[in-house]
Amino acid sequence: MIKTYLFISLCSFILTSNAYGIDKRRQIDKLLKKFDSLVQGEFDNYNQVNFEENDFLAKDDKPQKKHARLYKRVVRINAPTLGEHVYYHQIHDAGKNQPAYRKSIEVLSVDDKKQMIIAENYRFKSPEDIKNLWESNKIIDIRYDDLRKVGEQCYTEYQLVGKSFVGSIDQNRCKVHSKKFGYINLRTQEVISESELWHLEEGFLPSGEMLFGREDDIPIKMRRAKNFTCWAALKTDKLKPNGEFYWDLFSNIVLHNQGDIMKISTTEKVPKHYFIRLKETIFPAGDRPDVFEMFIHDKNDSDTKALAYTWTNTEATHLGINLRWMQSACSLIKKAN
């Protein structure tokens, strides 16, 4: 009887342990899948920068130090030499059409006990050789020899809080080599949600004095971008044989809704130059409804002066304008299931 009881108890323990292990793996898979769905995308803080520069907010509500405009794109890449969960980050200063100033790699693992995602951060040794990695669906041959780790113990810890991931690099452990200071301590804070990506990065001297960052601790607040395919037509001064005017047509232009622009010029002897901007305006104060807008600008004028604009609700999938001398329309690019 005793042997039978011990055998049954052992079997029960093994079955329970296996079930626990399977459940734990499912939790980890679910955590990684959720992170994957949120971290990938295009992000831009045009809305934040716009309200720091216009007259909508009261003077006391504007930060003394304005934020720079940033565009960021994050994609998961197939780089098996680095790991299974590898993400490529590319950041542009002043908008998508400007050169990228930072290219980096995150390699993920999971802390089982804390139920945290750990991201090791790397920079490319030769970033100028790296082009848009999202343009390739093939295996990408990136090796650790091509990368340099960002400092010592400078990994990011992500934890799921509600429906968002909150991440940080701890300045007490993260040391980045510095020729001038020996090393600096790096601290970051990040929130990734369904609609936004907030990021704050600060550096400190060994003495604890802030070297760079923001004293007000207001992060860069980037909104998740939606892509639209757009076309525009401009009336020219050239005549057809029947006496009608020729129109210049521009088609299949992809723009996102966070301040992205397309530049267009007529084919006349003296060309006219314009640009079209798509903008999702999310009001940071008051009860005005948020809107999705299209602006038409003379390229020779400042960005603050529009020749015309139109707007609709932020959930709209189409937006267009007809000014007689020009027409334009944009339609949401729907993601494949």
PDB file of C-alpha atoms in Angstrom, residues 31-336:
ATOM      1  CA  LEU A  31       3.535  38.270 -22.813  1.00  0.00           C
ATOM      2  CA  LEU A  32       5.881  38.212 -25.817  1.00  0.00           C
ATOM      3  CA  LYS A  33       2.959  38.214 -28.262  1.00  0.00           C
ATOM      4  CA  LYS A  34       1.434  41.257 -26.558  1.00  0.00           C
ATOM      5  CA  PHE A  35       4.767  43.086 -26.599  1.00  0.00           C
ATOM      6  CA  ASP A  36       5.244  42.198 -30.272  1.00  0.00           C
ATOM      7  CA  SER A  37       1.841  43.676 -31.176  1.00  0.00           C
ATOM      8  CA  LEU A  38       2.542  46.986 -29.416  1.00  0.00           C
ATOM      9  CA  VAL A  39       6.221  47.690 -30.025  1.00  0.00           C
ATOM     10  CA  GLN A  40       6.101  47.359 -33.813  1.00  0.00           C
ATOM     11  CA  GLY A  41       4.957  50.332 -35.834  1.00  0.00           C
ATOM     12  CA  GLU A  42       5.670  53.920 -36.817  1.00  0.00           C
ATOM     13  CA  PHE A  43       5.570  56.702 -34.247  1.00  0.00           C
ATOM     14  CA  ASP A  44       5.878  60.509 -34.473  1.00  0.00           C
ATOM     15  CA  ASN A  45       5.539  63.328 -31.921  1.00  0.00           C
ATOM     16  CA  TYR A  46       4.372  65.983 -34.408  1.00  0.00           C
ATOM     17  CA  ASN A  47       1.219  66.569 -32.345  1.00  0.00           C
ATOM     18  CA  GLN A  48       3.259  67.288 -29.198  1.00  0.00           C
ATOM     19  CA  VAL A  49       5.658  69.622 -31.035  1.00  0.00           C
ATOM     20  CA  ASN A  50       2.783  71.399 -32.789  1.00  0.00           C
ATOM     21  CA  PHE A  51       1.063  72.338 -29.521  1.00  0.00           C
ATOM     22  CA  GLU A  52       4.342  73.486 -27.980  1.00  0.00           C
ATOM     23  CA  GLU A  53       4.737  75.945 -30.864  1.00  0.00           C
ATOM     24  CA  ASN A  54       1.206  77.199 -31.543  1.00  0.00           C
ATOM     25  CA  ASP A  55      -0.985  79.468 -29.372  1.00  0.00           C
ATOM     26  CA  PHE A  56      -3.555  76.909 -28.219  1.00  0.00           C
ATOM     27  CA  LEU A  57      -2.049  76.173 -24.807  1.00  0.00           C
ATOM     28  CA  ALA A  58      -1.680  78.751 -22.061  1.00  0.00           C
ATOM     29  CA  LYS A  59       1.871  79.965 -21.526  1.00  0.00           C
ATOM     30  CA  ASP A  60       2.120  78.195 -18.155  1.00  0.00           C
ATOM     31  CA  ASP A  61       1.110  74.888 -19.765  1.00  0.00           C
ATOM     32  CA  LYS A  62       3.958  74.959 -22.283  1.00  0.00           C
ATOM     33  CA  PRO A  63       7.280  73.445 -21.209  1.00  0.00           C
ATOM     34  CA  GLN A  64      10.156  75.919 -21.043  1.00  0.00           C
ATOM     35  CA  LYS A  65      12.253  73.539 -23.122  1.00  0.00           C
ATOM     36  CA  LYS A  66      10.568  72.465 -26.354  1.00  0.00           C
ATOM     37  CA  HIS A  67      10.802  68.871 -27.541  1.00  0.00           C
ATOM     38  CA  ALA A  68      12.550  67.980 -30.755  1.00  0.00           C
ATOM     39  CA  ARG A  69      10.416  66.315 -33.376  1.00  0.00           C
ATOM     40  CA  LEU A  70      11.203  62.617 -33.800  1.00  0.00           C
ATOM     41  CA  TYR A  71       9.953  59.840 -36.050  1.00  0.00           C
ATOM     42  CA  LYS A  72      10.578  56.236 -35.026  1.00  0.00           C
ATOM     43  CA  ARG A  73       9.977  52.920 -36.735  1.00  0.00           C
ATOM     44  CA  VAL A  74      10.260  49.543 -35.003  1.00  0.00           C
ATOM     45  CA  VAL A  75      10.081  46.187 -36.778  1.00  0.00           C
ATOM     46  CA  ARG A  76      10.746  42.612 -35.796  1.00  0.00           C
ATOM     47  CA  ILE A  77      13.465  41.106 -37.990  1.00  0.00           C
ATOM     48  CA  ASN A  78      14.453  37.550 -38.808  1.00  0.00           C
ATOM     49  CA  ALA A  79      18.017  37.498 -37.449  1.00  0.00           C
ATOM     50  CA  PRO A  80      18.420  33.965 -36.033  1.00  0.00           C
ATOM     51  CA  THR A  81      22.087  34.464 -35.129  1.00  0.00           C
ATOM     52  CA  LEU A  82      20.936  37.012 -32.521  1.00  0.00           C
ATOM     53  CA  GLY A  83      17.859  35.200 -31.219  1.00  0.00           C
ATOM     54  CA  GLU A  84      14.183  34.535 -31.786  1.00  0.00           C
ATOM     55  CA  HIS A  85      12.797  37.897 -30.653  1.00  0.00           C
ATOM     56  CA  VAL A  86      14.880  40.604 -32.315  1.00  0.00           C
ATOM     57  CA  TYR A  87      13.704  44.168 -33.060  1.00  0.00           C
ATOM     58  CA  TYR A  88      15.229  46.854 -35.230  1.00  0.00           C
ATOM     59  CA  HIS A  89      14.749  50.504 -34.191  1.00  0.00           C
ATOM     60  CA  GLN A  90      15.325  53.465 -36.516  1.00  0.00           C
ATOM     61  CA  ILE A  91      14.898  57.090 -35.386  1.00  0.00           C
ATOM     62  CA  HIS A  92      14.787  60.195 -37.598  1.00  0.00           C
ATOM     63  CA  ASP A  93      15.183  63.776 -36.420  1.00  0.00           C
ATOM     64  CA  ALA A  94      12.500  66.200 -37.736  1.00  0.00           C
ATOM     65  CA  GLY A  95      10.384  63.662 -39.611  1.00  0.00           C
ATOM     66  CA  LYS A  96      10.328  60.481 -41.673  1.00  0.00           C
ATOM     67  CA  ASN A  97      11.863  62.103 -44.755  1.00  0.00           C
ATOM     68  CA  GLN A  98      14.964  63.245 -42.871  1.00  0.00           C
ATOM     69  CA  PRO A  99      18.076  61.035 -42.432  1.00  0.00           C
ATOM     70  CA  ALA A 100      18.048  58.468 -39.637  1.00  0.00           C
ATOM     71  CA  TYR A 101      20.295  59.487 -36.748  1.00  0.00           C
ATOM     72  CA  ARG A 102      20.056  56.316 -34.655  1.00  0.00           C
ATOM     73  CA  LYS A 103      19.810  52.653 -35.641  1.00  0.00           C
ATOM     74  CA  SER A 104      19.704  50.027 -32.933  1.00  0.00           C
ATOM     75  CA  ILE A 105      18.789  46.454 -32.056  1.00  0.00           C
ATOM     76  CA  GLU A 106      16.828  44.987 -29.137  1.00  0.00           C
ATOM     77  CA  VAL A 107      17.212  41.298 -28.315  1.00  0.00           C
ATOM     78  CA  LEU A 108      14.538  39.985 -25.950  1.00  0.00           C
ATOM     79  CA  SER A 109      14.508  37.402 -23.196  1.00  0.00           C
ATOM     80  CA  VAL A 110      12.087  36.831 -20.304  1.00  0.00           C
ATOM     81  CA  ASP A 111      12.647  36.875 -16.541  1.00  0.00           C
ATOM     82  CA  ASP A 112      10.320  34.021 -15.494  1.00  0.00           C
ATOM     83  CA  LYS A 113      10.139  34.963 -11.826  1.00  0.00           C
ATOM     84  CA  LYS A 114       9.404  38.655 -12.327  1.00  0.00           C
ATOM     85  CA  GLN A 115       7.309  38.095 -15.490  1.00  0.00           C
ATOM     86  CA  MET A 116       9.394  40.809 -17.133  1.00  0.00           C
ATOM     87  CA  ILE A 117      10.728  41.180 -20.645  1.00  0.00           C
ATOM     88  CA  ILE A 118      14.439  41.936 -20.699  1.00  0.00           C
ATOM     89  CA  ALA A 119      15.780  43.763 -23.758  1.00  0.00           C
ATOM     90  CA  GLU A 120      19.511  43.930 -24.391  1.00  0.00           C
ATOM     91  CA  ASN A 121      20.304  47.071 -26.359  1.00  0.00           C
ATOM     92  CA  TYR A 122      22.877  47.254 -29.147  1.00  0.00           C
ATOM     93  CA  ARG A 123      24.197  49.826 -31.630  1.00  0.00           C
ATOM     94  CA  PHE A 124      25.708  49.021 -35.025  1.00  0.00           C
ATOM     95  CA  LYS A 125      29.468  49.371 -35.344  1.00  0.00           C
ATOM     96  CA  SER A 126      28.929  50.656 -38.905  1.00  0.00           C
ATOM     97  CA  PRO A 127      25.415  52.162 -38.976  1.00  0.00           C
ATOM     98  CA  GLU A 128      26.051  53.774 -42.366  1.00  0.00           C
ATOM     99  CA  ASP A 129      26.042  50.280 -43.908  1.00  0.00           C
ATOM    100  CA  ILE A 130      22.553  49.539 -42.519  1.00  0.00           C
ATOM    101  CA  LYS A 131      19.595  50.425 -44.724  1.00  0.00           C
ATOM    102  CA  ASN A 132      15.872  50.062 -44.028  1.00  0.00           C
ATOM    103  CA  LEU A 133      15.814  46.521 -42.638  1.00  0.00           C
ATOM    104  CA  TRP A 134      12.023  46.291 -42.873  1.00  0.00           C
ATOM    105  CA  GLU A 135      12.320  46.138 -46.656  1.00  0.00           C
ATOM    106  CA  SER A 136      13.597  42.553 -46.469  1.00  0.00           C
ATOM    107  CA  ASN A 137      11.476  39.520 -45.627  1.00  0.00           C
ATOM    108  CA  LYS A 138      14.491  37.231 -45.815  1.00  0.00           C
ATOM    109  CA  ILE A 139      16.851  36.060 -43.091  1.00  0.00           C
ATOM    110  CA  ILE A 140      19.100  38.970 -42.120  1.00  0.00           C
ATOM    111  CA  ASP A 141      22.690  38.020 -41.409  1.00  0.00           C
ATOM    112  CA  ILE A 142      23.480  40.266 -38.435  1.00  0.00           C
ATOM    113  CA  ARG A 143      25.946  38.925 -35.905  1.00  0.00           C
ATOM    114  CA  TYR A 144      27.033  40.114 -32.495  1.00  0.00           C
ATOM    115  CA  ASP A 145      30.394  40.997 -34.080  1.00  0.00           C
ATOM    116  CA  ASP A 146      28.525  43.662 -36.086  1.00  0.00           C
ATOM    117  CA  LEU A 147      27.148  45.231 -32.895  1.00  0.00           C
ATOM    118  CA  ARG A 148      28.329  46.876 -29.723  1.00  0.00           C
ATOM    119  CA  LYS A 149      26.357  46.625 -26.528  1.00  0.00           C
ATOM    120  CA  VAL A 150      25.062  49.896 -25.071  1.00  0.00           C
ATOM    121  CA  GLY A 151      27.191  50.174 -21.915  1.00  0.00           C
ATOM    122  CA  GLU A 152      27.374  47.748 -19.024  1.00  0.00           C
ATOM    123  CA  GLN A 153      24.141  46.461 -17.465  1.00  0.00           C
ATOM    124  CA  CYS A 154      22.143  48.826 -19.684  1.00  0.00           C
ATOM    125  CA  TYR A 155      19.311  46.453 -20.496  1.00  0.00           C
ATOM    126  CA  THR A 156      15.679  47.595 -20.515  1.00  0.00           C
ATOM    127  CA  GLU A 157      13.148  45.931 -18.229  1.00  0.00           C
ATOM    128  CA  TYR A 158       9.581  45.907 -19.580  1.00  0.00           C
ATOM    129  CA  GLN A 159       6.590  45.047 -17.423  1.00  0.00           C
ATOM    130  CA  LEU A 160       2.974  44.762 -18.533  1.00  0.00           C
ATOM    131  CA  VAL A 161       0.882  47.291 -16.609  1.00  0.00           C
ATOM    132  CA  GLY A 162      -2.767  47.113 -17.614  1.00  0.00           C
ATOM    133  CA  LYS A 163      -2.742  47.162 -21.419  1.00  0.00           C
ATOM    134  CA  SER A 164       0.615  48.944 -21.747  1.00  0.00           C
ATOM    135  CA  PHE A 165       4.264  48.030 -21.317  1.00  0.00           C
ATOM    136  CA  VAL A 166       6.313  50.209 -18.985  1.00  0.00           C
ATOM    137  CA  GLY A 167      10.057  49.969 -19.523  1.00  0.00           C
ATOM    138  CA  SER A 168      13.147  51.449 -17.910  1.00  0.00           C
ATOM    139  CA  ILE A 169      16.919  51.349 -17.705  1.00  0.00           C
ATOM    140  CA  ASP A 170      18.144  51.732 -14.121  1.00  0.00           C
ATOM    141  CA  GLN A 171      20.777  54.469 -13.800  1.00  0.00           C
ATOM    142  CA  ASN A 172      22.201  52.823 -10.658  1.00  0.00           C
ATOM    143  CA  ARG A 173      23.457  49.858 -12.690  1.00  0.00           C
ATOM    144  CA  CYS A 174      23.819  51.208 -16.253  1.00  0.00           C
ATOM    145  CA  LYS A 175      27.280  52.588 -17.095  1.00  0.00           C
ATOM    146  CA  VAL A 176      28.224  53.901 -20.528  1.00  0.00           C
ATOM    147  CA  HIS A 177      31.902  54.520 -21.280  1.00  0.00           C
ATOM    148  CA  SER A 178      32.914  58.170 -21.713  1.00  0.00           C
ATOM    149  CA  LYS A 179      36.363  59.416 -22.764  1.00  0.00           C
ATOM    150  CA  LYS A 180      35.820  62.681 -20.914  1.00  0.00           C
ATOM    151  CA  PHE A 181      34.129  61.476 -17.709  1.00  0.00           C
ATOM    152  CA  GLY A 182      35.217  57.843 -17.500  1.00  0.00           C
ATOM    153  CA  TYR A 183      31.599  56.757 -17.625  1.00  0.00           C
ATOM    154  CA  ILE A 184      28.094  58.172 -17.399  1.00  0.00           C
ATOM    155  CA  ASN A 185      24.969  56.606 -15.929  1.00  0.00           C
ATOM    156  CA  LEU A 186      22.071  56.232 -18.333  1.00  0.00           C
ATOM    157  CA  ARG A 187      18.410  56.230 -17.354  1.00  0.00           C
ATOM    158  CA  THR A 188      15.431  55.708 -19.616  1.00  0.00           C
ATOM    159  CA  GLN A 189      11.703  55.494 -19.067  1.00  0.00           C
ATOM    160  CA  GLU A 190       9.299  54.237 -21.698  1.00  0.00           C
ATOM    161  CA  VAL A 191       5.598  53.518 -22.091  1.00  0.00           C
ATOM    162  CA  ILE A 192       4.292  51.575 -25.097  1.00  0.00           C
ATOM    163  CA  SER A 193       0.520  51.510 -25.572  1.00  0.00           C
ATOM    164  CA  GLU A 194      -1.965  50.878 -28.352  1.00  0.00           C
ATOM    165  CA  SER A 195      -1.907  54.540 -29.381  1.00  0.00           C
ATOM    166  CA  GLU A 196       1.371  56.029 -28.133  1.00  0.00           C
ATOM    167  CA  LEU A 197       5.034  55.543 -27.342  1.00  0.00           C
ATOM    168  CA  TRP A 198       6.517  57.771 -24.627  1.00  0.00           C
ATOM    169  CA  HIS A 199      10.277  57.949 -24.162  1.00  0.00           C
ATOM    170  CA  LEU A 200      12.546  59.815 -21.761  1.00  0.00           C
ATOM    171  CA  GLU A 201      16.335  59.446 -21.862  1.00  0.00           C
ATOM    172  CA  GLU A 202      18.740  61.044 -19.382  1.00  0.00           C
ATOM    173  CA  GLY A 203      22.466  60.854 -18.656  1.00  0.00           C
ATOM    174  CA  PHE A 204      24.213  61.504 -15.337  1.00  0.00           C
ATOM    175  CA  LEU A 205      27.805  62.081 -14.299  1.00  0.00           C
ATOM    176  CA  PRO A 206      29.301  59.730 -11.675  1.00  0.00           C
ATOM    177  CA  SER A 207      28.629  62.519  -9.164  1.00  0.00           C
ATOM    178  CA  GLY A 208      24.890  62.274  -9.899  1.00  0.00           C
ATOM    179  CA  GLU A 209      24.738  65.605 -11.751  1.00  0.00           C
ATOM    180  CA  MET A 210      22.520  65.515 -14.868  1.00  0.00           C
ATOM    181  CA  LEU A 211      24.561  65.724 -18.062  1.00  0.00           C
ATOM    182  CA  PHE A 212      21.665  65.599 -20.520  1.00  0.00           C
ATOM    183  CA  GLY A 213      17.932  65.064 -20.306  1.00  0.00           C
ATOM    184  CA  ARG A 214      14.984  67.076 -19.060  1.00  0.00           C
ATOM    185  CA  GLU A 215      14.641  68.668 -15.653  1.00  0.00           C
ATOM    186  CA  ASP A 216      10.840  68.659 -16.056  1.00  0.00           C
ATOM    187  CA  ASP A 217      10.860  64.886 -16.837  1.00  0.00           C
ATOM    188  CA  ILE A 218       8.323  65.393 -19.649  1.00  0.00           C
ATOM    189  CA  PRO A 219       8.888  62.549 -22.130  1.00  0.00           C
ATOM    190  CA  ILE A 220       8.799  62.623 -25.902  1.00  0.00           C
ATOM    191  CA  LYS A 221       5.189  61.673 -26.634  1.00  0.00           C
ATOM    192  CA  MET A 222       4.990  59.926 -29.990  1.00  0.00           C
ATOM    193  CA  ARG A 223       1.681  58.804 -31.406  1.00  0.00           C
ATOM    194  CA  ARG A 224       1.222  55.604 -33.388  1.00  0.00           C
ATOM    195  CA  ALA A 225       0.958  56.448 -37.087  1.00  0.00           C
ATOM    196  CA  LYS A 226      -1.568  55.149 -39.602  1.00  0.00           C
ATOM    197  CA  ASN A 227      -0.499  54.968 -43.236  1.00  0.00           C
ATOM    198  CA  PHE A 228      -2.612  56.295 -46.096  1.00  0.00           C
ATOM    199  CA  THR A 229      -2.160  56.011 -49.844  1.00  0.00           C
ATOM    200  CA  CYS A 230      -2.684  59.390 -51.475  1.00  0.00           C
ATOM    201  CA  TRP A 231      -2.966  61.047 -54.863  1.00  0.00           C
ATOM    202  CA  ALA A 232      -2.966  64.659 -55.986  1.00  0.00           C
ATOM    203  CA  ALA A 233      -3.717  66.462 -59.250  1.00  0.00           C
ATOM    204  CA  LEU A 234      -2.546  69.996 -60.117  1.00  0.00           C
ATOM    205  CA  LYS A 235      -3.918  72.122 -62.935  1.00  0.00           C
ATOM    206  CA  THR A 236      -1.200  73.514 -65.214  1.00  0.00           C
ATOM    207  CA  ASP A 237      -1.093  76.375 -67.695  1.00  0.00           C
ATOM    208  CA  LYS A 238      -0.415  73.957 -70.572  1.00  0.00           C
ATOM    209  CA  LEU A 239      -3.240  73.468 -73.069  1.00  0.00           C
ATOM    210  CA  LYS A 240      -4.448  70.347 -74.856  1.00  0.00           C
ATOM    211  CA  PRO A 241      -5.420  70.534 -78.560  1.00  0.00           C
ATOM    212  CA  ASN A 242      -9.067  70.817 -77.507  1.00  0.00           C
ATOM    213  CA  GLY A 243      -8.311  73.883 -75.379  1.00  0.00           C
ATOM    214  CA  GLU A 244      -8.550  72.167 -71.986  1.00  0.00           C
ATOM    215  CA  PHE A 245      -5.773  72.468 -69.453  1.00  0.00           C
ATOM    216  CA  TYR A 246      -3.397  69.616 -68.686  1.00  0.00           C
ATOM    217  CA  TRP A 247      -3.338  68.288 -65.132  1.00  0.00           C
ATOM    218  CA  ASP A 248      -0.250  66.853 -63.426  1.00  0.00           C
ATOM    219  CA  LEU A 249      -1.113  63.667 -61.569  1.00  0.00           C
ATOM    220  CA  PHE A 250       0.770  62.252 -58.562  1.00  0.00           C
ATOM    221  CA  SER A 251      -0.396  58.844 -57.342  1.00  0.00           C
ATOM    222  CA  ASN A 252       0.339  55.974 -54.942  1.00  0.00           C
ATOM    223  CA  ILE A 253       2.110  58.185 -52.422  1.00  0.00           C
ATOM    224  CA  VAL A 254       2.181  56.754 -48.885  1.00  0.00           C
ATOM    225  CA  LEU A 255       1.784  59.240 -46.032  1.00  0.00           C
ATOM    226  CA  HIS A 256       1.186  58.697 -42.335  1.00  0.00           C
ATOM    227  CA  ASN A 257      -1.252  60.758 -40.296  1.00  0.00           C
ATOM    228  CA  GLN A 258       1.217  62.217 -37.776  1.00  0.00           C
ATOM    229  CA  GLY A 259       2.445  65.241 -39.714  1.00  0.00           C
ATOM    230  CA  ASP A 260       3.837  63.450 -42.772  1.00  0.00           C
ATOM    231  CA  ILE A 261       4.173  65.454 -46.003  1.00  0.00           C
ATOM    232  CA  MET A 262       4.484  64.926 -49.746  1.00  0.00           C
ATOM    233  CA  LYS A 263       6.100  67.560 -51.989  1.00  0.00           C
ATOM    234  CA  ILE A 264       4.669  68.103 -55.458  1.00  0.00           C
ATOM    235  CA  SER A 265       5.618  70.413 -58.339  1.00  0.00           C
ATOM    236  CA  THR A 266       3.950  71.205 -61.649  1.00  0.00           C
ATOM    237  CA  THR A 267       5.611  70.493 -65.001  1.00  0.00           C
ATOM    238  CA  GLU A 268       5.130  74.027 -66.306  1.00  0.00           C
ATOM    239  CA  LYS A 269       8.026  76.158 -67.636  1.00  0.00           C
ATOM    240  CA  VAL A 270       7.905  77.989 -64.324  1.00  0.00           C
ATOM    241  CA  PRO A 271       6.926  75.175 -61.925  1.00  0.00           C
ATOM    242  CA  LYS A 272       4.710  75.773 -58.930  1.00  0.00           C
ATOM    243  CA  HIS A 273       5.676  73.950 -55.730  1.00  0.00           C
ATOM    244  CA  TYR A 274       3.372  72.705 -52.982  1.00  0.00           C
ATOM    245  CA  PHE A 275       3.289  70.195 -50.184  1.00  0.00           C
ATOM    246  CA  ILE A 276       0.417  68.299 -48.604  1.00  0.00           C
ATOM    247  CA  ARG A 277       0.446  67.397 -44.929  1.00  0.00           C
ATOM    248  CA  LEU A 278      -1.673  64.809 -43.100  1.00  0.00           C
ATOM    249  CA  LYS A 279      -2.173  65.534 -39.437  1.00  0.00           C
ATOM    250  CA  GLU A 280      -4.091  63.919 -36.608  1.00  0.00           C
ATOM    251  CA  THR A 281      -4.781  66.628 -34.047  1.00  0.00           C
ATOM    252  CA  ILE A 282      -5.268  65.350 -30.495  1.00  0.00           C
ATOM    253  CA  PHE A 283      -6.079  68.303 -28.254  1.00  0.00           C
ATOM    254  CA  PRO A 284      -4.158  68.177 -24.955  1.00  0.00           C
ATOM    255  CA  ALA A 285      -6.715  70.363 -23.153  1.00  0.00           C
ATOM    256  CA  GLY A 286     -10.310  71.526 -23.443  1.00  0.00           C
ATOM    257  CA  ASP A 287     -13.304  69.711 -24.900  1.00  0.00           C
ATOM    258  CA  ARG A 288     -12.728  70.269 -28.625  1.00  0.00           C
ATOM    259  CA  PRO A 289     -13.124  67.048 -30.652  1.00  0.00           C
ATOM    260  CA  ASP A 290      -9.964  65.479 -32.015  1.00  0.00           C
ATOM    261  CA  VAL A 291      -9.695  65.661 -35.819  1.00  0.00           C
ATOM    262  CA  PHE A 292      -7.899  64.195 -38.830  1.00  0.00           C
ATOM    263  CA  GLU A 293      -6.753  66.946 -41.210  1.00  0.00           C
ATOM    264  CA  MET A 294      -5.240  67.569 -44.630  1.00  0.00           C
ATOM    265  CA  PHE A 295      -3.340  70.820 -45.230  1.00  0.00           C
ATOM    266  CA  ILE A 296      -2.257  72.311 -48.574  1.00  0.00           C
ATOM    267  CA  HIS A 297       0.819  74.558 -48.359  1.00  0.00           C
ATOM    268  CA  ASP A 298       2.721  76.721 -50.787  1.00  0.00           C
ATOM    269  CA  LYS A 299       6.230  75.306 -50.554  1.00  0.00           C
ATOM    270  CA  ASN A 300       7.676  78.821 -50.461  1.00  0.00           C
ATOM    271  CA  ASP A 301       5.641  79.758 -47.373  1.00  0.00           C
ATOM    272  CA  SER A 302       6.321  78.765 -43.770  1.00  0.00           C
ATOM    273  CA  ASP A 303       4.736  75.605 -42.409  1.00  0.00           C
ATOM    274  CA  THR A 304       2.335  77.663 -40.282  1.00  0.00           C
ATOM    275  CA  LYS A 305       0.504  79.166 -43.261  1.00  0.00           C
ATOM    276  CA  ALA A 306      -1.802  76.887 -45.235  1.00  0.00           C
ATOM    277  CA  LEU A 307      -3.498  77.758 -48.506  1.00  0.00           C
ATOM    278  CA  ALA A 308      -6.391  75.489 -47.558  1.00  0.00           C
ATOM    279  CA  TYR A 309      -7.298  72.586 -45.318  1.00  0.00           C
ATOM    280  CA  THR A 310     -10.065  70.126 -44.582  1.00  0.00           C
ATOM    281  CA  TRP A 311     -10.859  67.867 -41.639  1.00  0.00           C
ATOM    282  CA  THR A 312     -12.914  64.939 -40.444  1.00  0.00           C
ATOM    283  CA  ASN A 313     -13.070  62.647 -37.406  1.00  0.00           C
ATOM    284  CA  THR A 314     -10.002  60.661 -36.337  1.00  0.00           C
ATOM    285  CA  GLU A 315     -11.628  57.311 -37.200  1.00  0.00           C
ATOM    286  CA  ALA A 316     -12.152  58.283 -40.846  1.00  0.00           C
ATOM    287  CA  THR A 317     -10.563  56.060 -43.486  1.00  0.00           C
ATOM    288  CA  HIS A 318     -10.852  58.576 -46.361  1.00  0.00           C
ATOM    289  CA  LEU A 319     -10.153  62.300 -46.656  1.00  0.00           C
ATOM    290  CA  GLY A 320     -10.152  64.537 -49.723  1.00  0.00           C
ATOM    291  CA  ILE A 321     -10.209  68.116 -50.967  1.00  0.00           C
ATOM    292  CA  ASN A 322     -11.162  69.876 -54.234  1.00  0.00           C
ATOM    293  CA  LEU A 323      -9.929  73.452 -54.788  1.00  0.00           C
ATOM    294  CA  ARG A 324     -10.717  73.529 -58.543  1.00  0.00           C
ATOM    295  CA  TRP A 325      -7.049  74.192 -59.362  1.00  0.00           C
ATOM    296  CA  MET A 326      -5.941  71.121 -57.383  1.00  0.00           C
ATOM    297  CA  GLN A 327      -7.486  67.998 -55.941  1.00  0.00           C
ATOM    298  CA  SER A 328      -6.190  65.411 -53.495  1.00  0.00           C
ATOM    299  CA  ALA A 329      -7.473  62.398 -51.588  1.00  0.00           C
ATOM    300  CA  CYS A 330      -6.079  59.797 -49.172  1.00  0.00           C
ATOM    301  CA  SER A 331      -7.344  56.343 -48.145  1.00  0.00           C
ATOM    302  CA  LEU A 332      -6.288  54.261 -45.153  1.00  0.00           C
ATOM    303  CA  ILE A 333      -4.038  51.314 -45.915  1.00  0.00           C
ATOM    304  CA  LYS A 334      -5.656  48.420 -44.102  1.00  0.00           C
ATOM    305  CA  LYS A 335      -3.408  45.874 -42.428  1.00  0.00           C
ATOM    306  CA  ALA A 336      -3.515  42.343 -43.714  1.00  0.00           C
TER     307      ALA A 336
END
